[in-house]
mmCIF file of C-alpha atoms in Angstrom:
data_model
loop_
_atom_site.group_PDB
_atom_site.id
_atom_site.type_symbol
_atom_site.label_atom_id
_atom_site.label_comp_id
_atom_site.label_asym_id
_atom_site.label_seq_id
_atom_site.Cartn_x
_atom_site.Cartn_y
_atom_site.Cartn_z
ATOM 1 C CA ASN A 1 11.162 4.538 -1.201
ATOM 2 C CA ALA A 2 13.603 6.911 -3.012
ATOM 3 C CA GLY A 3 12.124 10.026 -3.876
ATOM 4 C CA VAL A 4 9.370 10.190 -1.061
ATOM 5 C CA THR A 5 9.987 11.464 2.375
ATOM 6 C CA GLN A 6 7.720 11.354 5.284
ATOM 7 C CA THR A 7 8.482 13.306 8.628
ATOM 8 C CA PRO A 8 8.492 12.731 11.490
ATOM 9 C CA LYS A 9 9.376 8.753 11.525
ATOM 10 C CA PHE A 10 7.935 8.519 14.864
ATOM 11 C CA GLN A 11 5.565 10.243 17.195
ATOM 12 C CA VAL A 12 3.619 10.041 20.376
ATOM 13 C CA LEU A 13 0.626 11.944 20.907
ATOM 14 C CA LYS A 14 -1.664 12.362 23.958
ATOM 15 C CA THR A 15 -5.511 12.054 23.184
ATOM 16 C CA GLY A 16 -6.977 15.184 21.929
ATOM 17 C CA GLN A 17 -3.540 16.637 20.586
ATOM 18 C CA SER A 18 -3.045 17.649 17.281
ATOM 19 C CA MET A 19 -0.254 17.138 14.717
ATOM 20 C CA THR A 20 0.483 17.305 10.862
ATOM 21 C CA LEU A 21 2.099 14.460 9.128
ATOM 22 C CA GLN A 22 4.255 15.983 6.418
ATOM 23 C CA CYS A 23 5.021 14.224 2.770
ATOM 24 C CA ALA A 24 7.209 15.635 0.216
ATOM 25 C CA GLN A 25 8.192 14.143 -3.210
ATOM 26 C CA ASP A 26 10.971 14.904 -5.914
ATOM 27 C CA MET A 27 9.730 12.662 -8.476
ATOM 28 C CA ASN A 28 7.360 14.982 -10.170
ATOM 29 C CA HIS A 29 4.155 12.668 -9.886
ATOM 30 C CA ASN A 30 0.812 14.228 -10.086
ATOM 31 C CA SER A 31 -1.081 12.376 -7.637
ATOM 32 C CA MET A 32 -0.382 11.600 -4.207
ATOM 33 C CA TYR A 33 -2.296 9.489 -0.993
ATOM 34 C CA TRP A 34 -2.457 9.037 2.495
ATOM 35 C CA TYR A 35 -2.761 5.392 3.833
ATOM 36 C CA ARG A 36 -2.905 3.757 7.378
ATOM 37 C CA GLN A 37 -1.678 0.463 7.820
ATOM 38 C CA ASP A 38 -3.149 -1.584 10.898
ATOM 39 C CA PRO A 39 -2.121 -5.226 11.928
ATOM 40 C CA GLY A 40 -4.007 -7.581 9.816
ATOM 41 C CA MET A 41 -6.003 -5.000 7.695
ATOM 42 C CA GLY A 42 -3.459 -4.297 4.887
ATOM 43 C CA LEU A 43 -3.620 -0.532 3.941
ATOM 44 C CA ARG A 44 -6.653 1.715 3.837
ATOM 45 C CA LEU A 45 -6.788 5.038 2.128
ATOM 46 C CA ILE A 46 -7.585 7.854 4.201
ATOM 47 C CA TYR A 47 -7.585 10.698 1.354
ATOM 48 C CA TYR A 48 -5.669 11.378 -2.019
ATOM 49 C CA SER A 49 -4.949 14.183 -4.196
ATOM 50 C CA ALA A 50 -5.112 13.772 -8.075
ATOM 51 C CA SER A 51 -3.424 17.027 -8.612
ATOM 52 C CA GLU A 52 -2.200 20.112 -7.036
ATOM 53 C CA GLY A 53 -5.030 21.982 -5.265
ATOM 54 C CA THR A 54 -7.634 18.924 -5.282
ATOM 55 C CA THR A 55 -8.174 16.515 -2.541
ATOM 56 C CA ASP A 56 -10.897 13.487 -2.016
ATOM 57 C CA LYS A 57 -11.597 11.116 0.474
ATOM 58 C CA GLY A 58 -10.756 7.810 0.586
ATOM 59 C CA GLU A 59 -12.104 4.859 2.678
ATOM 60 C CA VAL A 60 -11.212 5.808 6.163
ATOM 61 C CA PRO A 61 -11.468 9.846 6.029
ATOM 62 C CA ASN A 62 -13.175 10.382 9.412
ATOM 63 C CA GLY A 63 -10.743 12.319 12.001
ATOM 64 C CA TYR A 64 -8.428 13.501 9.288
ATOM 65 C CA ASN A 65 -7.850 16.619 7.068
ATOM 66 C CA VAL A 66 -5.411 17.054 4.112
ATOM 67 C CA SER A 67 -3.827 19.819 2.417
ATOM 68 C CA ARG A 68 -1.945 19.682 -1.432
ATOM 69 C CA LEU A 69 -0.697 23.301 -1.485
ATOM 70 C CA ASN A 70 1.779 22.342 -4.255
ATOM 71 C CA LYS A 71 2.773 19.706 -6.570
ATOM 72 C CA ARG A 72 5.525 18.359 -3.922
ATOM 73 C CA GLU A 73 3.927 18.466 -0.820
ATOM 74 C CA PHE A 74 0.679 16.409 0.684
ATOM 75 C CA SER A 75 0.114 16.756 4.433
ATOM 76 C CA LEU A 76 -2.076 14.830 6.634
ATOM 77 C CA ARG A 77 -3.527 16.531 9.655
ATOM 78 C CA LEU A 78 -5.003 15.231 13.016
ATOM 79 C CA GLU A 79 -7.025 17.736 14.773
ATOM 80 C CA SER A 80 -7.798 15.774 17.921
ATOM 81 C CA ALA A 81 -5.987 12.792 17.970
ATOM 82 C CA ALA A 82 -7.619 9.587 19.312
ATOM 83 C CA PRO A 83 -6.251 6.352 20.431
ATOM 84 C CA SER A 84 -8.272 4.557 17.297
ATOM 85 C CA GLN A 85 -5.731 6.775 15.268
ATOM 86 C CA THR A 86 -2.648 4.540 16.475
ATOM 87 C CA SER A 87 -1.288 3.037 13.449
ATOM 88 C CA VAL A 88 1.420 3.398 10.726
ATOM 89 C CA TYR A 89 0.898 6.003 8.060
ATOM 90 C CA PHE A 90 2.222 5.917 4.559
ATOM 91 C CA CYS A 91 2.360 8.498 2.151
ATOM 92 C CA ALA A 92 2.355 7.330 -1.774
ATOM 93 C CA LEU A 93 2.514 8.588 -5.130
ATOM 94 C CA SER A 94 1.675 7.781 -8.910
ATOM 95 C CA LEU A 95 2.423 9.432 -11.937
ATOM 96 C CA ALA A 96 -0.743 10.202 -13.082
ATOM 97 C CA THR A 97 -4.579 9.518 -12.679
ATOM 98 C CA THR A 98 -4.500 6.964 -14.978
ATOM 99 C CA SER A 99 -1.565 5.064 -13.607
ATOM 100 C CA TYR A 100 -2.208 2.756 -10.946
ATOM 101 C CA GLU A 101 1.263 1.858 -9.779
ATOM 102 C CA GLN A 102 1.938 3.415 -6.672
ATOM 103 C CA TYR A 103 5.160 4.120 -4.793
ATOM 104 C CA PHE A 104 5.450 4.453 -0.870
ATOM 105 C CA GLY A 105 7.270 6.550 1.492
ATOM 106 C CA PRO A 106 8.833 4.810 4.477
ATOM 107 C CA GLY A 107 6.157 5.458 6.976
ATOM 108 C CA THR A 108 5.168 7.476 10.084
ATOM 109 C CA ARG A 109 4.741 5.394 13.121
ATOM 110 C CA LEU A 110 1.973 7.254 15.337
ATOM 111 C CA THR A 111 1.030 6.078 18.862
ATOM 112 C CA VAL A 112 -1.887 7.959 20.495
ATOM 113 C CA THR A 113 -2.123 7.231 24.435
ATOM 114 C CA GLY B 1 -14.439 -3.355 4.443
ATOM 115 C CA GLN B 2 -11.654 -5.469 2.957
ATOM 116 C CA GLN B 3 -12.619 -6.566 -0.555
ATOM 117 C CA LEU B 4 -9.454 -8.689 -1.466
ATOM 118 C CA ASN B 5 -8.768 -12.061 0.399
ATOM 119 C CA GLN B 6 -4.913 -13.059 0.584
ATOM 120 C CA SER B 7 -4.175 -16.646 1.374
ATOM 121 C CA PRO B 8 -2.514 -17.805 2.979
ATOM 122 C CA GLN B 9 -2.185 -15.583 5.872
ATOM 123 C CA SER B 10 1.186 -16.560 6.513
ATOM 124 C CA MET B 11 3.569 -19.256 5.463
ATOM 125 C CA PHE B 12 7.201 -20.934 6.366
ATOM 126 C CA ILE B 13 9.703 -21.204 3.650
ATOM 127 C CA GLN B 14 12.882 -23.078 3.306
ATOM 128 C CA GLU B 15 15.521 -21.834 1.006
ATOM 129 C CA GLY B 16 15.357 -23.317 -2.122
ATOM 130 C CA GLU B 17 11.288 -23.880 -2.230
ATOM 131 C CA ASP B 18 8.757 -22.624 -4.620
ATOM 132 C CA VAL B 19 6.184 -21.055 -2.855
ATOM 133 C CA SER B 20 2.826 -19.457 -4.182
ATOM 134 C CA MET B 21 -0.052 -17.251 -2.625
ATOM 135 C CA ASN B 22 -2.876 -15.850 -3.773
ATOM 136 C CA CYS B 23 -5.595 -13.027 -3.850
ATOM 137 C CA THR B 24 -9.108 -13.084 -4.526
ATOM 138 C CA SER B 25 -12.352 -11.183 -4.799
ATOM 139 C CA SER B 26 -16.027 -11.208 -5.544
ATOM 140 C CA SER B 27 -15.491 -8.075 -7.675
ATOM 141 C CA ILE B 28 -14.036 -7.631 -10.713
ATOM 142 C CA PHE B 29 -10.721 -5.779 -11.159
ATOM 143 C CA ASN B 30 -9.217 -3.855 -13.902
ATOM 144 C CA THR B 31 -5.635 -3.804 -12.508
ATOM 145 C CA TRP B 32 -4.035 -6.093 -10.117
ATOM 146 C CA LEU B 33 -0.245 -5.328 -8.316
ATOM 147 C CA TRP B 34 2.104 -7.060 -5.923
ATOM 148 C CA TYR B 35 3.945 -5.303 -3.395
ATOM 149 C CA LYS B 36 6.444 -6.572 -0.650
ATOM 150 C CA GLN B 37 7.024 -4.766 2.760
ATOM 151 C CA ASP B 38 10.025 -5.340 4.824
ATOM 152 C CA PRO B 39 9.866 -4.591 8.407
ATOM 153 C CA GLY B 40 9.800 -1.003 9.200
ATOM 154 C CA GLU B 41 9.489 0.152 5.692
ATOM 155 C CA GLY B 42 6.870 1.149 3.037
ATOM 156 C CA PRO B 43 5.547 -1.525 0.460
ATOM 157 C CA VAL B 44 7.690 -1.703 -2.791
ATOM 158 C CA LEU B 45 6.078 -2.647 -6.064
ATOM 159 C CA LEU B 46 6.776 -5.864 -7.441
ATOM 160 C CA ILE B 47 4.626 -6.600 -10.357
ATOM 161 C CA ALA B 48 1.828 -5.037 -12.045
ATOM 162 C CA LEU B 49 -0.797 -6.903 -14.160
ATOM 163 C CA TYR B 50 -3.038 -4.984 -16.709
ATOM 164 C CA LYS B 51 -5.082 -7.796 -18.934
ATOM 165 C CA ALA B 52 -6.899 -10.649 -17.965
ATOM 166 C CA GLY B 53 -4.820 -13.778 -18.280
ATOM 167 C CA GLU B 54 -1.410 -11.928 -18.139
ATOM 168 C CA LEU B 55 1.610 -13.668 -16.964
ATOM 169 C CA THR B 56 4.433 -11.485 -15.641
ATOM 170 C CA SER B 57 7.772 -12.076 -14.326
ATOM 171 C CA ASN B 58 10.356 -10.333 -12.353
ATOM 172 C CA GLY B 59 13.352 -12.368 -11.799
ATOM 173 C CA ARG B 60 12.372 -15.108 -9.654
ATOM 174 C CA LEU B 61 8.598 -13.905 -9.046
ATOM 175 C CA THR B 62 5.921 -14.645 -11.553
ATOM 176 C CA ALA B 63 2.514 -13.135 -11.330
ATOM 177 C CA GLN B 64 -0.581 -13.947 -13.155
ATOM 178 C CA PHE B 65 -4.001 -11.817 -13.546
ATOM 179 C CA GLY B 66 -6.832 -14.387 -13.231
ATOM 180 C CA ILE B 67 -9.232 -15.064 -16.385
ATOM 181 C CA THR B 68 -12.380 -14.176 -14.605
ATOM 182 C CA ARG B 69 -10.516 -10.869 -13.299
ATOM 183 C CA LYS B 70 -11.428 -11.792 -9.735
ATOM 184 C CA ASP B 71 -8.111 -13.349 -8.891
ATOM 185 C CA SER B 72 -4.493 -13.328 -8.882
ATOM 186 C CA PHE B 73 -1.473 -15.511 -7.781
ATOM 187 C CA LEU B 74 1.997 -14.466 -7.245
ATOM 188 C CA ASN B 75 4.988 -17.464 -7.218
ATOM 189 C CA ILE B 76 8.344 -17.331 -5.783
ATOM 190 C CA SER B 77 10.739 -19.860 -7.059
ATOM 191 C CA ALA B 78 13.918 -20.992 -5.520
ATOM 192 C CA SER B 79 12.995 -19.075 -2.453
ATOM 193 C CA ILE B 80 15.981 -17.307 -0.538
ATOM 194 C CA PRO B 81 16.031 -16.054 3.083
ATOM 195 C CA SER B 82 15.422 -12.326 1.879
ATOM 196 C CA ASP B 83 12.056 -13.185 0.486
ATOM 197 C CA VAL B 84 11.052 -13.257 3.992
ATOM 198 C CA GLY B 85 8.434 -10.379 4.559
ATOM 199 C CA ILE B 86 4.669 -9.353 3.740
ATOM 200 C CA TYR B 87 3.400 -9.807 0.668
ATOM 201 C CA PHE B 88 0.160 -7.688 -0.415
ATOM 202 C CA CYS B 89 -1.953 -7.897 -3.345
ATOM 203 C CA ALA B 90 -3.921 -4.557 -4.710
ATOM 204 C CA GLY B 91 -6.407 -3.959 -7.225
ATOM 205 C CA ASP B 92 -8.104 -1.088 -9.042
ATOM 206 C CA LYS B 93 -11.769 -1.056 -9.982
ATOM 207 C CA ALA B 94 -11.601 1.452 -12.443
ATOM 208 C CA ALA B 95 -12.858 4.039 -9.762
ATOM 209 C CA GLY B 96 -10.074 6.463 -10.482
ATOM 210 C CA ASN B 97 -6.714 5.416 -9.389
ATOM 211 C CA LYS B 98 -7.758 4.397 -5.953
ATOM 212 C CA LEU B 99 -6.249 0.595 -4.882
ATOM 213 C CA THR B 100 -7.777 -1.868 -2.769
ATOM 214 C CA PHE B 101 -5.331 -3.736 -0.850
ATOM 215 C CA GLY B 102 -5.560 -7.103 0.495
ATOM 216 C CA GLY B 103 -4.610 -8.297 4.107
ATOM 217 C CA GLY B 104 -1.253 -9.643 3.312
ATOM 218 C CA THR B 105 0.285 -12.873 3.414
ATOM 219 C CA ARG B 106 3.457 -13.279 5.652
ATOM 220 C CA VAL B 107 6.639 -15.248 4.885
ATOM 221 C CA LEU B 108 8.657 -16.435 7.599
ATOM 222 C CA VAL B 109 11.671 -18.585 7.276
ATOM 223 C CA LYS B 110 11.200 -22.342 8.655
ATOM 224 C CA PRO B 111 13.041 -22.564 11.766
#
């Protein structure tokens, strides 16, 4: 996970609360991703950003928004948290849009009650 | 929904054993990657495969990109206790650089 930091590591929210998960990199990689991991489901892509200022939806974008204001940071926002969003969230990077090797952060464990 | 099927879903290893797991799909993939995840951490890339038929090793790990481009397997030789974890396959279908992940194979130590 060297080079990718995620904050916070753990968070508990009540239904309807909002929060932003932060991801920052020092690897100078162009593409950044947000995944969620649920038991038995592997990793599912929420949103990704091929480069600074661009974002695209992944497989499960509903209920989330993202922001890529600079090359280093990619944030994921839950505007109104729901229990179905209880999950472990991972940020990942890849060097370029033509690179399929993705490198993951340590994760944020989110519980929505 | 999930397009990559990993088997077995879980397995027990005994130190020194060789173990094998695979990943299959009904779709063609252009790239296959294998990741390992330890408890409480993010997945770590083990091996990347880019050509059909390619066989690549990383230490005691060997992975192959199936000729049909619809499957891949991972072998661990002479397993050790730190091989315990969850192994994920991932593939790219040339739809940008978005990966599809399998559900994982959980490797546990035989009691």
